[in-house]
CSV table of C-alpha atoms and ligand atoms in Angstrom, one decimal:
chain,number,residue,atom,x,y,z
W,520,UNK,CA,-14.8,17.4,7.4
W,521,UNK,CA,-12.4,18.0,10.3
W,522,UNK,CA,-9.9,15.2,10.9
W,523,UNK,CA,-11.1,13.3,7.9
W,524,UNK,CA,-8.0,11.0,8.1
W,525,UNK,CA,-9.2,9.8,11.5
W,526,UNK,CA,-11.9,7.9,9.7
W,527,UNK,CA,-11.8,4.9,7.4
W,528,UNK,CA,-14.2,2.6,5.5
W,529,UNK,CA,-14.7,0.9,8.9
W,530,UNK,CA,-16.7,3.9,10.0
W,531,UNK,CA,-19.5,4.1,7.4
W,532,UNK,CA,-20.8,0.5,7.3
W,533,UNK,CA,-24.1,1.3,9.1
W,534,UNK,CA,-26.4,3.5,7.1
W,535,UNK,CA,-29.0,5.7,8.7
W,536,UNK,CA,-30.2,7.4,5.5
W,537,UNK,CA,-34.0,7.2,4.8
W,538,UNK,CA,-33.6,5.8,1.3
W,539,UNK,CA,-31.5,2.7,0.5
W,540,UNK,CA,-30.2,4.5,-2.6
W,541,UNK,CA,-28.5,7.1,-0.4
W,542,UNK,CA,-25.2,6.3,1.3
W,543,UNK,CA,-24.8,7.4,4.9
W,544,UNK,CA,-25.1,11.2,5.1
W,545,UNK,CA,-21.5,11.8,6.1
W,546,UNK,CA,-20.0,9.2,3.7
W,547,UNK,CA,-20.0,11.5,0.6
W,548,UNK,CA,-18.7,14.4,2.7
W,549,UNK,CA,-15.8,12.2,3.9
W,550,UNK,CA,-15.1,10.9,0.4
W,551,UNK,CA,-14.9,14.4,-1.0
W,552,UNK,CA,-12.3,15.6,1.6
W,553,UNK,CA,-9.0,16.3,-0.3
W,554,UNK,CA,-6.9,14.1,2.0
W,555,UNK,CA,-9.3,11.2,1.7
W,556,UNK,CA,-9.4,11.6,-2.1
W,557,UNK,CA,-5.6,11.4,-2.2
W,558,UNK,CA,-5.8,8.0,-0.5
W,559,UNK,CA,-8.6,6.7,-2.7
W,560,UNK,CA,-6.8,7.9,-5.9
W,561,UNK,CA,-4.4,5.0,-5.5
W,562,UNK,CA,-7.3,2.5,-6.0
W,563,UNK,CA,-8.4,1.3,-9.5
W,564,UNK,CA,-5.3,2.7,-11.3
W,565,UNK,CA,-5.4,1.4,-14.8
W,566,UNK,CA,-2.9,-1.2,-16.0
W,567,UNK,CA,-2.3,-0.8,-19.7
W,568,UNK,CA,-0.5,-4.0,-20.3
W,569,UNK,CA,-0.1,-7.6,-18.9
W,570,UNK,CA,0.8,-8.1,-15.3
W,571,UNK,CA,4.5,-8.7,-16.0
W,572,UNK,CA,7.3,-7.7,-13.7
W,573,UNK,CA,7.6,-4.6,-15.8
W,574,UNK,CA,4.3,-3.1,-17.0
W,575,UNK,CA,2.6,0.1,-17.9
W,576,UNK,CA,0.0,2.1,-15.9
W,577,UNK,CA,-2.0,5.2,-16.3
W,578,UNK,CA,-1.1,6.8,-13.0
W,579,UNK,CA,-3.8,8.5,-10.9
W,580,UNK,CA,-1.0,10.3,-9.1
W,581,UNK,CA,-0.2,12.6,-12.0
W,582,UNK,CA,-2.4,11.4,-14.8
W,583,UNK,CA,0.6,10.1,-16.8
W,584,UNK,CA,1.2,6.8,-18.6
W,585,UNK,CA,4.4,5.3,-17.3
W,586,UNK,CA,6.4,2.1,-17.3
W,587,UNK,CA,6.7,0.7,-13.8
W,588,UNK,CA,8.3,-2.2,-12.0
W,589,UNK,CA,5.4,-4.2,-10.7
W,590,UNK,CA,5.6,-5.4,-7.1
W,591,UNK,CA,1.9,-5.7,-6.9
W,592,UNK,CA,0.9,-8.7,-9.0
W,593,UNK,CA,-0.3,-12.0,-7.7
W,594,UNK,CA,1.1,-13.5,-11.0
W,595,UNK,CA,3.8,-14.9,-8.6
W,596,UNK,CA,5.1,-17.5,-11.1
W,597,UNK,CA,4.5,-15.6,-14.3
W,598,UNK,CA,2.0,-18.1,-15.5
W,599,UNK,CA,-0.6,-15.5,-16.6
W,600,UNK,CA,1.8,-14.5,-19.3
W,601,UNK,CA,3.6,-17.7,-20.0
W,602,UNK,CA,3.8,-18.3,-23.8
W,603,UNK,CA,2.5,-21.9,-23.5
W,604,UNK,CA,-0.4,-20.8,-21.3
W,605,UNK,CA,-1.3,-18.1,-23.7
W,606,UNK,CA,-1.2,-20.5,-26.7
W,607,UNK,CA,-3.4,-23.1,-24.8
W,608,UNK,CA,-6.0,-20.4,-24.0
W,609,UNK,CA,-6.1,-19.2,-27.6
W,610,UNK,CA,-6.7,-22.7,-28.7
W,611,UNK,CA,-9.4,-23.1,-26.1
W,612,UNK,CA,-11.0,-19.8,-27.3
W,613,UNK,CA,-11.1,-21.1,-30.9
W,614,UNK,CA,-12.6,-24.4,-29.9
W,615,UNK,CA,-15.1,-23.5,-27.2
W,616,UNK,CA,-15.9,-19.8,-27.6
W,617,UNK,CA,-15.6,-17.2,-24.8
W,618,UNK,CA,-17.9,-18.3,-22.0
W,619,UNK,CA,-19.3,-21.6,-20.6
W,620,UNK,CA,-22.8,-20.3,-21.3
W,621,UNK,CA,-24.4,-22.5,-18.6
W,622,UNK,CA,-24.4,-23.5,-15.0
W,623,UNK,CA,-22.2,-26.5,-14.3
W,624,UNK,CA,-25.0,-29.0,-13.5
W,625,UNK,CA,-27.2,-28.3,-16.6
W,626,UNK,CA,-25.1,-27.2,-19.5
W,627,UNK,CA,-21.9,-25.4,-18.4
W,628,UNK,CA,-19.6,-28.4,-17.8
W,629,UNK,CA,-17.1,-29.1,-20.6
W,630,UNK,CA,-14.6,-31.9,-20.9
W,631,UNK,CA,-11.9,-29.4,-19.8
W,632,UNK,CA,-13.6,-28.7,-16.5
W,633,UNK,CA,-13.8,-32.4,-15.7
W,634,UNK,CA,-10.2,-33.0,-16.7
W,635,UNK,CA,-8.9,-30.0,-14.7
W,636,UNK,CA,-10.9,-30.9,-11.6
W,637,UNK,CA,-9.5,-34.4,-11.8
W,638,UNK,CA,-5.9,-33.1,-12.1
W,639,UNK,CA,-6.4,-30.7,-9.2
W,640,UNK,CA,-7.7,-33.4,-6.9
W,641,UNK,CA,-4.8,-35.7,-7.8
W,642,UNK,CA,-2.4,-32.8,-7.3
W,643,UNK,CA,-3.8,-32.1,-3.9
W,644,UNK,CA,-4.0,-35.8,-3.0
W,645,UNK,CA,-7.7,-35.7,-2.4
W,646,UNK,CA,-10.5,-37.8,-3.9
W,647,UNK,CA,-12.4,-35.0,-5.8
W,648,UNK,CA,-12.5,-31.4,-6.6
W,649,UNK,CA,-15.2,-28.7,-7.3
W,650,UNK,CA,-14.5,-25.7,-9.5
W,651,UNK,CA,-15.8,-22.2,-9.0
W,652,UNK,CA,-15.7,-19.1,-11.2
W,653,UNK,CA,-13.9,-17.1,-8.5
W,654,UNK,CA,-11.8,-17.8,-5.4
W,655,UNK,CA,-14.1,-15.7,-3.2
W,656,UNK,CA,-17.0,-17.8,-4.6
W,657,UNK,CA,-15.2,-21.0,-3.7
W,658,UNK,CA,-14.7,-20.0,0.0
W,659,UNK,CA,-18.1,-18.5,0.4
W,660,UNK,CA,-19.7,-21.5,-1.4
W,661,UNK,CA,-17.8,-24.2,0.5
W,662,UNK,CA,-18.6,-22.8,3.9
W,663,UNK,CA,-22.2,-21.9,3.1
W,664,UNK,CA,-22.6,-25.3,1.5
W,665,UNK,CA,-21.2,-27.4,4.3
W,666,UNK,CA,-22.0,-25.7,7.6
W,667,UNK,CA,-25.5,-25.4,9.1
W,668,UNK,CA,-27.2,-23.7,12.0
W,669,UNK,CA,-25.9,-25.3,15.2
W,670,UNK,CA,-22.4,-25.9,13.7
W,671,UNK,CA,-19.4,-24.0,14.8
W,672,UNK,CA,-16.9,-22.3,12.4
W,673,UNK,CA,-13.7,-21.2,14.2
W,674,UNK,CA,-11.2,-19.2,12.1
W,675,UNK,CA,-7.9,-17.5,12.6
W,676,UNK,CA,-8.7,-13.7,13.0
W,677,UNK,CA,-6.5,-13.0,9.9
W,678,UNK,CA,-8.5,-15.2,7.5
W,679,UNK,CA,-10.0,-13.7,4.4
W,680,UNK,CA,-13.4,-12.0,4.3
W,681,UNK,CA,-14.8,-14.6,2.0
W,682,UNK,CA,-14.8,-17.1,4.9
W,683,UNK,CA,-16.6,-14.7,7.1
W,684,UNK,CA,-19.3,-14.2,4.4
W,685,UNK,CA,-19.6,-17.9,3.8
W,686,UNK,CA,-20.2,-18.4,7.5
W,687,UNK,CA,-22.8,-15.6,7.7
W,688,UNK,CA,-24.7,-17.3,4.9
W,689,UNK,CA,-24.5,-20.7,6.6
W,690,UNK,CA,-26.0,-19.6,9.9
W,691,UNK,CA,-23.3,-21.4,11.8
W,692,UNK,CA,-21.8,-19.9,14.9
W,693,UNK,CA,-18.7,-17.8,13.9
W,694,UNK,CA,-15.7,-17.5,16.2
W,695,UNK,CA,-12.2,-16.2,15.8
W,696,UNK,CA,-9.0,-17.2,17.5
W,697,UNK,CA,-6.1,-14.8,17.9
W,698,UNK,CA,-3.7,-15.1,15.1
W,699,UNK,CA,-1.8,-18.4,15.3
W,700,UNK,CA,-2.6,-18.6,19.0
W,701,UNK,CA,-3.1,-22.2,19.9
W,702,UNK,CA,-4.1,-21.7,23.5
W,703,UNK,CA,-6.9,-19.4,22.3
W,704,UNK,CA,-8.0,-22.0,19.6
W,705,UNK,CA,-7.9,-24.8,22.2
W,706,UNK,CA,-10.2,-22.7,24.6
W,707,UNK,CA,-12.7,-22.1,21.8
W,708,UNK,CA,-12.7,-25.8,20.9
W,709,UNK,CA,-13.2,-26.8,24.5
W,710,UNK,CA,-16.1,-24.4,24.9
W,711,UNK,CA,-17.8,-26.0,21.9
W,712,UNK,CA,-16.9,-29.6,22.5
W,713,UNK,CA,-19.5,-32.0,21.1
W,714,UNK,CA,-20.6,-29.8,18.2
W,715,UNK,CA,-19.7,-30.2,14.6
W,716,UNK,CA,-16.7,-27.9,14.2
W,717,UNK,CA,-14.7,-26.6,11.2
W,718,UNK,CA,-11.5,-24.8,11.9
W,719,UNK,CA,-10.2,-22.5,9.1
W,720,UNK,CA,-6.6,-21.3,8.6
W,721,UNK,CA,-4.6,-19.9,5.7
W,722,UNK,CA,-1.4,-21.4,4.4
W,723,UNK,CA,0.2,-18.0,3.9
W,724,UNK,CA,-1.6,-15.1,5.6
W,725,UNK,CA,-2.2,-12.6,2.9
W,726,UNK,CA,-1.4,-9.3,4.6
W,727,UNK,CA,1.6,-10.5,6.6
W,728,UNK,CA,3.1,-13.3,4.6
W,729,UNK,CA,3.6,-15.5,7.6
W,730,UNK,CA,2.6,-19.2,7.7
W,731,UNK,CA,-0.1,-21.0,9.6
W,732,UNK,CA,1.4,-23.1,12.5
W,733,UNK,CA,-0.2,-26.1,11.0
W,734,UNK,CA,1.4,-28.9,13.0
W,735,UNK,CA,0.1,-27.2,16.2
W,736,UNK,CA,-3.3,-26.6,14.7
W,737,UNK,CA,-3.5,-30.3,13.8
W,738,UNK,CA,-2.4,-31.3,17.3
W,739,UNK,CA,-5.0,-29.1,19.0
W,740,UNK,CA,-7.8,-30.1,16.7
W,741,UNK,CA,-7.1,-33.8,17.1
W,742,UNK,CA,-8.0,-33.5,20.8
W,743,UNK,CA,-11.6,-32.8,19.8
W,744,UNK,CA,-13.8,-35.3,17.9
W,745,UNK,CA,-15.7,-34.2,14.8
W,746,UNK,CA,-13.4,-31.2,14.3
W,747,UNK,CA,-12.2,-30.8,10.7
W,748,UNK,CA,-9.5,-28.5,9.3
W,749,UNK,CA,-10.1,-26.1,6.3
W,750,UNK,CA,-7.0,-24.6,4.7
W,751,UNK,CA,-7.1,-21.6,2.4
W,752,UNK,CA,-4.0,-22.0,0.2
W,753,UNK,CA,-4.7,-18.9,-2.0
W,754,UNK,CA,-1.1,-17.6,-1.5
W,755,UNK,CA,0.7,-20.9,-1.2
W,756,UNK,CA,-0.5,-23.3,-3.9
W,757,UNK,CA,2.2,-24.1,-6.6
W,758,UNK,CA,4.8,-22.4,-4.4
W,759,UNK,CA,5.2,-24.3,-1.1
W,760,UNK,CA,6.0,-27.9,-0.5
W,761,UNK,CA,8.4,-30.3,-2.3
W,762,UNK,CA,6.0,-30.6,-5.2
W,763,UNK,CA,4.4,-27.2,-5.0
W,764,UNK,CA,1.2,-28.5,-3.5
W,765,UNK,CA,1.1,-25.9,-0.8
W,766,UNK,CA,1.7,-25.3,2.9
W,767,UNK,CA,0.0,-28.6,3.9
W,768,UNK,CA,2.6,-30.4,1.9
W,769,UNK,CA,5.3,-28.2,3.2
W,770,UNK,CA,4.5,-29.5,6.7
W,771,UNK,CA,3.8,-33.0,5.4
W,772,UNK,CA,0.3,-32.8,6.8
W,773,UNK,CA,-1.9,-33.1,3.7
W,774,UNK,CA,-3.9,-36.0,5.1
W,775,UNK,CA,-4.8,-34.0,8.2
W,776,UNK,CA,-6.5,-31.3,6.2
W,777,UNK,CA,-10.2,-32.2,5.5
W,778,UNK,CA,-10.8,-29.4,3.0
W,779,UNK,CA,-8.2,-27.7,0.8
W,780,UNK,CA,-9.1,-24.4,-0.9
W,781,UNK,CA,-7.1,-22.8,-3.7
W,782,UNK,CA,-7.6,-19.9,-6.0
W,783,UNK,CA,-6.8,-19.9,-9.7
W,784,UNK,CA,-6.2,-16.1,-9.8
W,785,UNK,CA,-2.8,-15.9,-8.1
W,786,UNK,CA,0.1,-18.3,-8.8
W,787,UNK,CA,-2.1,-20.0,-11.5
W,788,UNK,CA,-2.4,-16.8,-13.4
W,789,UNK,CA,-6.1,-17.2,-14.3
W,790,UNK,CA,-9.3,-16.7,-12.4
W,791,UNK,CA,-11.5,-19.1,-10.4
W,792,UNK,CA,-11.4,-21.2,-7.2
W,793,UNK,CA,-11.4,-24.8,-6.2
W,794,UNK,CA,-12.1,-27.0,-3.3
W,795,UNK,CA,-10.6,-30.5,-2.9
W,796,UNK,CA,-11.9,-33.0,-0.3
W,797,UNK,CA,-13.4,-36.5,-0.1
W,798,UNK,CA,-15.7,-37.5,-2.9
W,799,UNK,CA,-19.0,-37.6,-0.9
W,800,UNK,CA,-18.7,-34.1,0.5
W,801,UNK,CA,-17.8,-32.7,-3.0
W,802,UNK,CA,-20.9,-34.5,-4.4
W,803,UNK,CA,-22.9,-32.9,-1.6
W,804,UNK,CA,-21.4,-29.4,-2.2
W,805,UNK,CA,-22.4,-29.6,-5.9
W,806,UNK,CA,-26.0,-29.7,-4.7
W,807,UNK,CA,-25.9,-27.1,-2.0
W,808,UNK,CA,-23.1,-24.6,-2.8
W,809,UNK,CA,-24.8,-21.6,-4.4
W,810,UNK,CA,-21.8,-20.1,-6.3
W,811,UNK,CA,-21.4,-23.5,-8.0
W,812,UNK,CA,-25.0,-24.6,-8.4
W,813,UNK,CA,-26.5,-21.2,-9.4
W,814,UNK,CA,-23.7,-19.6,-11.3
W,815,UNK,CA,-22.2,-20.0,-14.7
W,816,UNK,CA,-19.2,-22.4,-14.9
W,817,UNK,CA,-15.7,-20.9,-15.3
W,818,UNK,CA,-14.9,-19.9,-18.9
W,819,UNK,CA,-13.4,-22.8,-20.8
W,820,UNK,CA,-10.8,-20.4,-22.2
W,821,UNK,CA,-9.5,-19.8,-18.8
W,822,UNK,CA,-9.6,-23.5,-17.9
W,823,UNK,CA,-7.7,-24.4,-21.1
W,824,UNK,CA,-5.0,-21.9,-20.0
W,825,UNK,CA,-5.1,-23.2,-16.4
W,826,UNK,CA,-4.5,-26.9,-17.5
W,827,UNK,CA,-1.4,-25.7,-19.2
W,828,UNK,CA,-0.4,-23.6,-16.2
W,829,UNK,CA,-0.6,-26.6,-13.9
W,830,UNK,CA,1.5,-28.6,-16.3
W,831,UNK,CA,4.1,-25.9,-16.6
W,832,UNK,CA,4.3,-25.3,-12.9
W,833,UNK,CA,4.6,-28.9,-11.9
W,834,UNK,CA,6.8,-30.5,-14.7
W,835,UNK,CA,9.8,-29.3,-12.7
W,836,UNK,CA,10.6,-26.9,-9.8
W,837,UNK,CA,12.2,-24.2,-11.9
W,838,UNK,CA,9.5,-21.5,-11.5
W,839,UNK,CA,9.1,-21.9,-7.8
W,840,UNK,CA,12.9,-22.1,-7.3
W,841,UNK,CA,13.2,-18.8,-9.1
W,842,UNK,CA,10.5,-17.3,-7.0
W,843,UNK,CA,12.3,-18.3,-3.8
W,844,UNK,CA,15.7,-17.2,-5.1
W,845,UNK,CA,14.2,-13.7,-5.9
W,846,UNK,CA,12.4,-13.6,-2.6
W,847,UNK,CA,15.6,-14.4,-0.6
W,848,UNK,CA,17.6,-11.7,-2.5
W,849,UNK,CA,14.9,-9.1,-2.1
W,850,UNK,CA,14.4,-9.8,1.6
W,851,UNK,CA,18.1,-9.7,2.4
W,852,UNK,CA,18.4,-6.3,0.8
W,853,UNK,CA,15.3,-5.0,2.7
W,854,UNK,CA,16.6,-6.4,5.9
W,855,UNK,CA,19.9,-4.5,5.2
W,856,UNK,CA,17.8,-1.3,5.2
W,857,UNK,CA,16.5,-2.2,8.7
W,858,UNK,CA,12.9,-2.0,7.6
W,859,UNK,CA,10.1,-3.8,9.5
W,860,UNK,CA,9.1,-6.8,7.5
W,861,UNK,CA,6.8,-8.2,10.1
W,862,UNK,CA,7.0,-12.0,10.4
W,863,UNK,CA,7.1,-12.8,6.7
W,864,UNK,CA,8.0,-16.3,5.7
W,865,UNK,CA,6.9,-16.1,2.1
W,866,UNK,CA,6.8,-14.2,-1.2
W,867,UNK,CA,4.4,-11.8,0.4
W,868,UNK,CA,6.6,-9.2,2.1
W,869,UNK,CA,5.1,-6.3,4.1
W,870,UNK,CA,7.1,-3.2,4.8
W,871,UNK,CA,5.4,-1.8,7.9
W,872,UNK,CA,5.5,2.0,8.0
W,873,UNK,CA,3.4,2.6,11.2
W,874,UNK,CA,0.5,4.8,12.0
W,875,UNK,CA,0.9,7.7,9.6
W,876,UNK,CA,-1.5,7.6,6.6
W,877,UNK,CA,0.0,10.9,5.3
W,878,UNK,CA,3.5,9.3,5.2
W,879,UNK,CA,2.2,6.2,3.6
W,880,UNK,CA,0.5,8.0,0.7
W,881,UNK,CA,3.2,10.5,0.1
W,882,UNK,CA,5.8,7.6,-0.1
W,883,UNK,CA,3.5,5.7,-2.5
W,884,UNK,CA,3.1,8.7,-4.7
W,885,UNK,CA,6.9,9.3,-4.8
W,886,UNK,CA,7.6,5.7,-5.6
W,887,UNK,CA,5.1,5.6,-8.4
W,888,UNK,CA,6.4,8.8,-10.1
W,889,UNK,CA,9.8,7.2,-9.9
W,890,UNK,CA,8.6,4.1,-11.7
W,891,UNK,CA,7.7,1.6,-8.9
W,892,UNK,CA,4.2,0.2,-8.6
W,893,UNK,CA,3.9,-0.5,-4.9
W,894,UNK,CA,0.5,0.3,-3.4
W,895,UNK,CA,-0.3,1.6,0.1
W,896,UNK,CA,-2.3,-0.8,2.3
W,897,UNK,CA,-4.3,1.1,4.9
W,898,UNK,CA,-6.7,0.4,7.8
W,899,UNK,CA,-9.1,-1.5,8.1
W,900,UNK,CA,-7.3,-4.0,5.8
W,901,UNK,CA,-4.4,-3.9,8.3
W,902,UNK,CA,-4.2,-2.5,11.8
W,903,UNK,CA,-4.1,1.3,12.0
W,904,UNK,CA,-0.8,1.3,13.7
W,905,UNK,CA,0.7,-1.0,11.1
W,906,UNK,CA,0.0,0.7,7.8
W,907,UNK,CA,2.2,-0.8,5.1
W,908,UNK,CA,3.4,-1.5,1.6
W,909,UNK,CA,2.9,-5.1,0.7
W,910,UNK,CA,5.2,-6.6,-1.9
W,911,UNK,CA,4.3,-9.6,-4.0
W,912,UNK,CA,7.5,-11.1,-5.3
W,913,UNK,CA,7.5,-12.7,-8.7
W,914,UNK,CA,9.6,-15.3,-10.4
W,915,UNK,CA,9.6,-13.0,-13.4
W,916,UNK,CA,11.6,-10.2,-11.8
W,917,UNK,CA,15.0,-9.8,-13.2
W,918,UNK,CA,18.0,-8.8,-11.1
W,919,UNK,CA,18.0,-5.4,-12.7
W,920,UNK,CA,14.4,-4.8,-11.9
W,921,UNK,CA,14.8,-5.9,-8.3
W,922,UNK,CA,17.9,-3.6,-7.9
W,923,UNK,CA,16.0,-0.7,-9.4
W,924,UNK,CA,13.0,-1.3,-7.1
W,925,UNK,CA,15.3,-1.7,-4.1
W,926,UNK,CA,17.0,1.6,-4.9
W,927,UNK,CA,13.6,3.4,-5.0
W,928,UNK,CA,12.5,1.8,-1.7
W,929,UNK,CA,15.8,2.8,-0.1
W,930,UNK,CA,15.5,6.4,-1.3
W,931,UNK,CA,11.9,6.9,-0.5
W,932,UNK,CA,10.8,4.5,2.3
W,933,UNK,CA,14.0,3.8,4.2
W,934,UNK,CA,15.3,7.4,4.0
W,935,UNK,CA,11.8,8.8,4.8
W,936,UNK,CA,11.5,6.6,7.8
W,937,UNK,CA,15.0,7.4,9.0
W,938,UNK,CA,14.3,11.2,8.7
W,939,UNK,CA,11.1,10.7,10.7
W,940,UNK,CA,13.1,8.9,13.4
W,941,UNK,CA,11.3,5.6,12.7
W,942,UNK,CA,14.3,3.5,11.7
W,943,UNK,CA,16.8,2.4,14.3
W,944,UNK,CA,19.8,3.0,12.1
N,79,PLP,C1,-6.5,-15.7,1.4
N,79,PLP,C2,-7.4,-15.4,0.2
N,79,PLP,N1,-8.5,-16.3,0.1
N,79,PLP,C3,-9.3,-16.1,-1.0
N,79,PLP,C4,-9.2,-15.0,-1.8
N,79,PLP,C5,-10.2,-14.9,-3.0
N,79,PLP,O1,-9.6,-15.2,-4.2
N,79,PLP,P1,-10.0,-14.5,-5.6
N,79,PLP,O2,-9.3,-13.2,-5.6
N,79,PLP,O3,-9.3,-15.4,-6.6
N,79,PLP,O4,-11.4,-14.4,-5.6
N,79,PLP,C6,-8.1,-14.2,-1.7
N,79,PLP,C7,-8.0,-13.0,-2.6
N,79,PLP,O5,-7.5,-12.0,-2.3
N,79,PLP,C8,-7.2,-14.4,-0.6
N,79,PLP,O6,-6.2,-13.5,-0.4
């Protein structure tokens, strides 16, 4: 295929093949192009050990096993591998077995689920909480369960795909406002005045690491009756705010948020999702939210570990303090290299490379063979002119690991960009 790199997954969504078992006719041809295969070879590389700050992978780049410094994991606080969390999960496994073996309403709810949901509601300062087996399921299920045809769902254009999918299922009108642009949000609210409206934002935007302008969102939404705010705190729970409750706490606006979503797969170190809100709407959701109602409850093993994870993360501020100390150190050193870090305000740090896919992938390969696991992020996940590496900082990273990672970034990314005339100094 000529110019294969001009195309992306965004170009093969519609399928004109005769048989549903056949992908679009040009998709396979595109996927088999050598340059496209290089890009895809970075996906689904096998981790051979726990998601610690140093781990082992079987590299697709050269087929070798190697130890790598891990800047990719959402195990931001190290809770997935915390010894107390592991012990609690082992105990849970012995007592309850591997899976919940039932949907929550009929036979899948264990004492652990009830206790954990109660703890999460109290932590988020809400009346009640509903648990889901995945974060994506939580977002899809909450939006699909609450909104109806005739309602309006307005989300920041950078919100997660799960919110889009939830809205599609709900039949509500779906609108997007330009990222953090309050005038645009206000215009959309004004055009839909009088309807039931839900406005969705993320605490930390996952590809850019910047924060929602929550005080301004609240101010704009309060001008319109029957407008509620939904916040996705996937990348902020346990990290932001005085008590680690998230970005809503950081801005002291918890009571202005109608629905608070969190995932259990990132800072919590497990898997699952949760929604906290007022008790009646949680009761209603339990009846109408398909990923809750029609799906097996989260594994009690994971919930046993998560109860301990919440305790460890909230008994003092040491883990999040360490995360912010590491983030500050790392960012200052990256700033010193004059790299473009976008507008990051969090532990998610993009290094924006620009439009060249070839440069992105060749840098990613070089870093990996030198022992740094830092994956390329390409269009359509991010704009085509802002391809990037996206660092997830971790409280687990030691100074030696950070220095080693920074040396590799300096040698490969900063030097490469300088040589290409893409860095100012
Ligand atoms: C902002 C945001 N919301 C929701 C999700 C879904 O969470 P999970 O991966 O736990 O299903 C993600 C995961 O990437 C996310 O980044």
